[in-house]
Short mmCIF file of C-alpha atoms and ligand atoms in Angstrom, two decimals:
data_model
loop_
_atom_site.label_atom_id
_atom_site.label_comp_id
_atom_site.label_asym_id
_atom_site.label_seq_id
_atom_site.Cartn_x
_atom_site.Cartn_y
_atom_site.Cartn_z
CA MET A 5 -54.03 33.62 -26.55
CA VAL A 6 -53.75 37.28 -26.59
CA ILE A 7 -52.16 38.61 -29.72
CA PRO A 8 -50.60 42.09 -29.18
CA ALA A 9 -50.45 44.68 -31.87
CA VAL A 10 -47.49 44.67 -34.25
CA PRO A 11 -44.21 45.97 -32.51
CA ASP A 12 -42.72 49.23 -33.63
CA THR A 13 -40.51 48.68 -36.70
CA LEU A 14 -37.78 50.89 -35.15
CA LEU A 15 -37.76 48.88 -31.86
CA VAL A 16 -37.46 45.64 -33.96
CA GLU A 17 -34.43 47.09 -35.81
CA LYS A 18 -32.84 48.35 -32.76
CA LEU A 19 -33.05 44.80 -31.22
CA ALA A 20 -31.38 43.44 -34.36
CA VAL A 21 -28.63 46.28 -33.87
CA ALA A 22 -28.26 45.25 -30.12
CA ASN A 23 -27.61 41.67 -31.06
CA ARG A 24 -24.76 42.59 -33.30
CA ILE A 25 -23.35 45.17 -30.92
CA LEU A 26 -23.23 42.49 -28.10
CA TYR A 27 -21.27 40.28 -30.51
CA ARG A 28 -18.85 42.93 -31.63
CA GLN A 29 -18.29 43.81 -28.05
CA GLY A 30 -17.40 40.41 -27.00
CA VAL A 31 -20.25 39.97 -24.70
CA VAL A 32 -21.92 37.25 -26.71
CA ASP A 33 -20.45 34.70 -29.31
CA SER A 34 -22.58 32.15 -31.09
CA PHE A 35 -24.50 31.92 -27.94
CA GLY A 36 -26.28 34.37 -25.69
CA HIS A 37 -29.46 36.55 -26.29
CA VAL A 38 -30.90 39.89 -26.00
CA SER A 39 -34.73 40.85 -25.62
CA VAL A 40 -36.67 43.85 -25.26
CA ARG A 41 -40.23 44.31 -23.76
CA HIS A 42 -42.98 44.69 -26.45
CA ASP A 43 -43.85 48.49 -26.92
CA LYS A 44 -47.52 47.69 -27.21
CA SER A 45 -47.88 45.05 -24.62
CA PRO A 46 -45.99 44.64 -21.28
CA HIS A 47 -47.03 41.10 -21.15
CA HIS A 48 -45.03 40.23 -24.28
CA PHE A 49 -41.36 40.65 -25.24
CA LEU A 50 -39.26 40.49 -28.43
CA LEU A 51 -36.49 37.98 -28.90
CA ALA A 52 -34.76 36.49 -32.08
CA ARG A 53 -35.38 32.87 -33.14
CA ASN A 54 -32.53 30.44 -32.19
CA MET A 55 -29.64 31.67 -34.07
CA ALA A 56 -26.13 33.39 -33.53
CA PRO A 57 -26.73 36.99 -32.43
CA ALA A 58 -24.27 38.43 -35.07
CA LEU A 59 -26.48 37.32 -37.76
CA VAL A 60 -29.86 38.41 -36.53
CA ARG A 61 -32.06 40.59 -38.92
CA ARG A 62 -35.19 42.27 -38.42
CA GLN A 63 -37.15 39.32 -39.90
CA ASP A 64 -35.59 37.08 -37.22
CA ILE A 65 -37.17 38.85 -34.30
CA LEU A 66 -40.26 36.97 -32.81
CA VAL A 67 -42.78 37.91 -30.36
CA PHE A 68 -43.10 35.84 -27.12
CA ASP A 69 -45.49 35.93 -24.18
CA LEU A 70 -44.12 35.81 -20.67
CA ASP A 71 -44.52 32.05 -20.50
CA GLY A 72 -42.01 31.90 -23.26
CA THR A 73 -44.24 30.81 -25.90
CA ALA A 74 -43.55 32.25 -29.46
CA LEU A 75 -46.67 33.67 -31.09
CA ASP A 76 -45.20 33.78 -34.67
CA ALA A 77 -42.32 31.15 -34.87
CA GLY A 78 -43.83 29.32 -37.84
CA GLY A 79 -41.92 26.28 -36.97
CA GLN A 80 -38.55 27.96 -36.53
CA ARG A 81 -36.43 26.92 -33.42
CA VAL A 82 -36.44 29.32 -30.46
CA TYR A 83 -34.02 29.79 -27.72
CA LEU A 84 -33.81 27.04 -25.07
CA GLU A 85 -33.27 29.74 -22.42
CA ARG A 86 -36.14 32.10 -23.47
CA PHE A 87 -37.66 31.59 -19.91
CA ILE A 88 -34.81 33.74 -18.35
CA HIS A 89 -36.57 36.81 -20.31
CA GLY A 90 -40.21 36.16 -19.66
CA GLU A 91 -39.69 35.39 -15.84
CA ILE A 92 -37.62 38.53 -15.46
CA TYR A 93 -40.19 40.77 -17.28
CA ARG A 94 -42.89 39.13 -15.03
CA ALA A 95 -41.01 39.78 -11.86
CA ARG A 96 -39.68 43.20 -12.54
CA PRO A 97 -41.93 45.83 -14.17
CA ASP A 98 -39.11 48.19 -14.32
CA VAL A 99 -37.09 46.15 -16.63
CA GLN A 100 -37.48 46.85 -20.44
CA ALA A 101 -34.51 44.82 -21.78
CA VAL A 102 -32.65 41.72 -20.73
CA VAL A 103 -29.14 40.45 -21.88
CA HIS A 104 -28.10 36.88 -21.09
CA SER A 105 -24.43 35.89 -21.96
CA HIS A 106 -21.69 33.67 -21.13
CA SER A 107 -19.19 36.78 -21.28
CA PRO A 108 -15.94 34.99 -20.32
CA SER A 109 -14.39 37.29 -17.68
CA VAL A 110 -17.69 37.01 -15.61
CA ILE A 111 -17.50 33.29 -15.31
CA PRO A 112 -14.82 33.04 -12.76
CA PHE A 113 -16.83 35.22 -10.35
CA GLY A 114 -19.84 32.82 -10.51
CA ALA A 115 -17.48 29.86 -10.08
CA THR A 116 -16.00 31.28 -7.02
CA ARG A 117 -19.26 32.96 -5.65
CA GLN A 118 -17.45 36.25 -5.56
CA PRO A 119 -19.85 39.15 -6.39
CA LEU A 120 -18.82 41.80 -8.94
CA ARG A 121 -18.61 45.12 -7.23
CA PRO A 122 -18.18 48.66 -8.90
CA ILE A 123 -14.48 49.10 -9.64
CA PHE A 124 -14.80 52.38 -11.58
CA HIS A 125 -17.38 54.97 -12.48
CA MET A 126 -18.58 53.40 -15.70
CA CYS A 127 -20.03 50.50 -13.46
CA GLY A 128 -21.94 52.39 -10.76
CA PHE A 129 -24.85 50.20 -11.82
CA LEU A 130 -23.21 47.42 -9.87
CA GLY A 131 -23.50 49.35 -6.70
CA GLU A 132 -25.67 46.69 -5.06
CA GLY A 133 -23.15 44.14 -6.31
CA THR A 134 -24.28 40.93 -8.23
CA SER A 135 -26.38 38.27 -6.85
CA LEU A 136 -25.76 34.60 -7.44
CA PHE A 137 -28.13 31.99 -9.08
CA GLU A 138 -27.15 28.51 -7.95
CA ILE A 139 -29.17 26.16 -10.19
CA ARG A 140 -28.05 23.08 -8.13
CA ASP A 141 -29.94 24.42 -5.13
CA VAL A 142 -33.04 24.61 -7.21
CA ALA A 143 -33.00 21.58 -9.58
CA GLY A 144 -30.12 19.39 -8.63
CA ASP A 145 -27.78 18.09 -11.32
CA THR A 146 -28.81 19.84 -14.71
CA ASP A 147 -27.36 20.84 -17.96
CA MET A 148 -27.04 24.34 -16.37
CA LEU A 149 -29.56 25.89 -18.72
CA VAL A 150 -32.57 27.92 -17.55
CA SER A 151 -34.85 25.80 -19.80
CA SER A 152 -38.16 26.14 -17.90
CA ASN A 153 -40.53 28.62 -16.40
CA ALA A 154 -39.60 27.32 -12.77
CA LEU A 155 -35.94 27.85 -13.50
CA GLY A 156 -36.57 31.30 -15.04
CA ALA A 157 -38.55 32.33 -12.07
CA ALA A 158 -35.90 31.07 -9.60
CA LEU A 159 -33.26 33.18 -11.54
CA ALA A 160 -35.60 36.21 -11.36
CA ALA A 161 -35.87 35.70 -7.64
CA ALA A 162 -32.08 35.54 -7.39
CA LEU A 163 -31.67 38.64 -9.41
CA GLY A 164 -34.09 40.59 -6.95
CA SER A 165 -33.88 44.30 -7.54
CA ARG A 166 -30.36 44.20 -8.84
CA SER A 167 -28.87 44.96 -12.40
CA ALA A 168 -26.97 41.80 -12.69
CA VAL A 169 -26.97 38.22 -11.57
CA LEU A 170 -24.32 35.78 -11.88
CA MET A 171 -25.22 32.13 -12.94
CA ARG A 172 -22.65 29.68 -11.43
CA GLY A 173 -20.91 27.59 -14.06
CA HIS A 174 -22.81 29.12 -16.89
CA GLY A 175 -22.91 33.03 -17.42
CA SER A 176 -24.77 36.10 -16.26
CA THR A 177 -27.91 38.04 -16.89
CA VAL A 178 -28.08 41.84 -16.94
CA VAL A 179 -31.09 44.00 -17.10
CA GLY A 180 -31.87 47.53 -17.95
CA ALA A 181 -34.68 50.20 -18.22
CA SER A 182 -34.05 50.44 -21.84
CA LEU A 183 -32.48 48.30 -24.67
CA GLU A 184 -29.51 50.76 -24.84
CA GLN A 185 -29.02 50.65 -21.04
CA ALA A 186 -29.07 46.95 -20.88
CA VAL A 187 -26.50 46.68 -23.68
CA TYR A 188 -24.28 49.25 -21.97
CA ARG A 189 -24.51 47.41 -18.78
CA ALA A 190 -23.73 44.18 -20.38
CA VAL A 191 -20.59 45.52 -22.02
CA TYR A 192 -19.52 47.08 -18.87
CA THR A 193 -20.12 44.18 -16.67
CA GLU A 194 -17.57 42.40 -18.68
CA VAL A 195 -15.09 45.21 -18.37
CA ASN A 196 -15.66 45.37 -14.63
CA ALA A 197 -15.01 41.77 -14.26
CA LYS A 198 -11.62 41.98 -16.12
CA LEU A 199 -10.61 45.06 -13.97
CA GLN A 200 -11.88 43.52 -10.81
CA MET A 201 -9.63 40.33 -11.30
CA GLN A 202 -6.57 42.60 -12.03
CA ALA A 203 -7.22 44.85 -9.09
CA VAL A 204 -7.63 41.79 -6.67
CA ALA A 205 -4.37 40.37 -7.92
CA LEU A 206 -2.62 43.65 -6.92
CA GLY A 207 -4.01 44.03 -3.51
CA ASP A 208 -6.77 45.38 -1.28
CA VAL A 209 -9.38 46.86 -3.61
CA MET A 210 -11.19 50.16 -2.78
CA TYR A 211 -14.53 49.91 -4.66
CA LEU A 212 -16.98 52.63 -5.30
CA ASN A 213 -19.05 53.06 -2.10
CA ALA A 214 -22.87 53.21 -2.21
CA GLY A 215 -22.94 56.93 -2.64
CA GLU A 216 -20.37 57.07 -5.46
CA ALA A 217 -22.08 54.08 -7.20
CA ALA A 218 -25.45 55.86 -7.06
CA LYS A 219 -24.18 59.19 -8.41
CA THR A 220 -21.94 57.70 -11.12
CA ALA A 221 -24.84 55.54 -12.28
CA ALA A 222 -27.05 58.53 -12.50
CA THR A 223 -24.61 60.53 -14.60
CA ASN A 224 -23.69 57.60 -16.82
CA GLU A 225 -27.43 57.03 -17.65
CA THR A 226 -27.28 60.31 -19.49
CA GLN A 227 -24.09 59.29 -21.52
CA VAL A 228 -25.50 55.92 -22.84
CA PRO A 229 -26.47 57.47 -26.22
CA ARG A 230 -22.97 58.45 -26.94
CA ALA A 231 -21.74 54.75 -26.61
CA TRP A 232 -24.89 53.55 -28.46
CA GLU A 233 -24.13 55.89 -31.46
CA LEU A 234 -20.67 54.59 -31.81
CA TRP A 235 -21.40 50.97 -31.42
CA GLN A 236 -24.47 51.27 -33.88
CA ARG A 237 -22.14 52.87 -36.44
CA GLU A 238 -19.69 50.12 -36.03
CA VAL A 239 -22.17 47.27 -36.74
CA GLY A 240 -23.65 49.15 -39.89
CA PRO A 241 -27.20 48.31 -41.47
CA VAL A 242 -28.80 45.18 -40.17
CA GLY A 243 -30.75 44.13 -43.18
ZN1 ZN B 319 -26.92 30.59 -21.42
#
């Protein structure tokens, strides 16, 4: 087994902060998780041990290989769905961070097989729409969890080149080119879902077109640090 160098301390702290931000922003509750690719090895990633995201401290962050094996768990429990992260990092070299959640407003879209589409400029990253992961097609009747490498690989295939994939009857997974970007996208995926439901109830929705989605996404990438600064301040020191 290849043991990578120790990850950057600031990256570990940032991942603890990301966990708490996602809780405070209503993306995760007792469940859901966020990971970041290891800064010293593209074949490893950082993810908390099995615990509620709002409680994650620096010392709760573990190193995993892409098969989902923890290198340093020391007998602690790990997330059942860690395979989501490893298989997406394996399939998508551009992805540096992954958020998996059951954020509530997104659930109806998976259940009705309706894609999320960018309803306003903050969600240009949804320009390609969301794809759908149908676990029943892959594995029949299950507990809905992505609890193996095979299921993780099938989820990564469903995600394709997109920013987000809906998981029918379960939740969603959002990716980014940085931890800050993945957290931003997870927060605004939930916002988009709320707004899209409201707009659909009112009438025929005019979504951002491909050109608008690409341009707003490019502009908003430069604005992510503003949101991160506020959200980090709100959660305070992570211990
Ligand atoms: Zn889940």
